[in-house]
Phi, psi and omega in degrees: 000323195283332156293337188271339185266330195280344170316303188269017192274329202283289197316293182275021175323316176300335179221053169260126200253132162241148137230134195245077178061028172298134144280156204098164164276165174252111172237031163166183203282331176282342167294343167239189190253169218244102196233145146345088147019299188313289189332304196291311186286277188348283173321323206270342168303299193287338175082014193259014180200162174258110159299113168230126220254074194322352176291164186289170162341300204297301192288350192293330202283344155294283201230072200221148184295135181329164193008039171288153164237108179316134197204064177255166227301354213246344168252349201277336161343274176325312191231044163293327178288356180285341192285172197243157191237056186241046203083323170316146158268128254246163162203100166255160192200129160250188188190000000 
């Protein structure tokens, strides 16, 4: 299992998302920061970030990384208050 996640954490790497307690908006890709595989497993080790897994509904439920939390980008508008702003860092992924 711990291979099937760093695969699919390396695949989506390209759209791997932090916010790490930033103020401000996101208003295009370049607004957020870019992290490592290591780093994000680090952080998610440590309890110190949330995995959220930005794919539909359909697909988190067929497949998804362990203690990913389904979010997907077509809800995230809606359920932006749900995320939390106490610092924790944000980790998003798609595939």
């Amino acid at each position: 299992m711990k291979r099937w996640l760093a695969t699919i954490l390396l695949v989506a790497l390209a759209a791997l998302l932090v916010g790490c307690g930033a103020t401000g908006s996101v208003n295009s890709a370049d607004d957020v920061q870019r992290i490592s595989l290591e780093r994000a497993r680090q952080l998610l080790d440590s309890g110190d970030a949330v995995l959220y897994d930005t794919r539909s509904a359909g697909a988190y439920a067929s497949q998804h990384a362990e203690g990913a939390v389904s979010f997907p980008e077509e809800e995230a508008a809606a359920r932006v208050d749900e995320l939390p702003d106490d610092g924790t860092a944000l980790i998003f992924y798609c595939t």
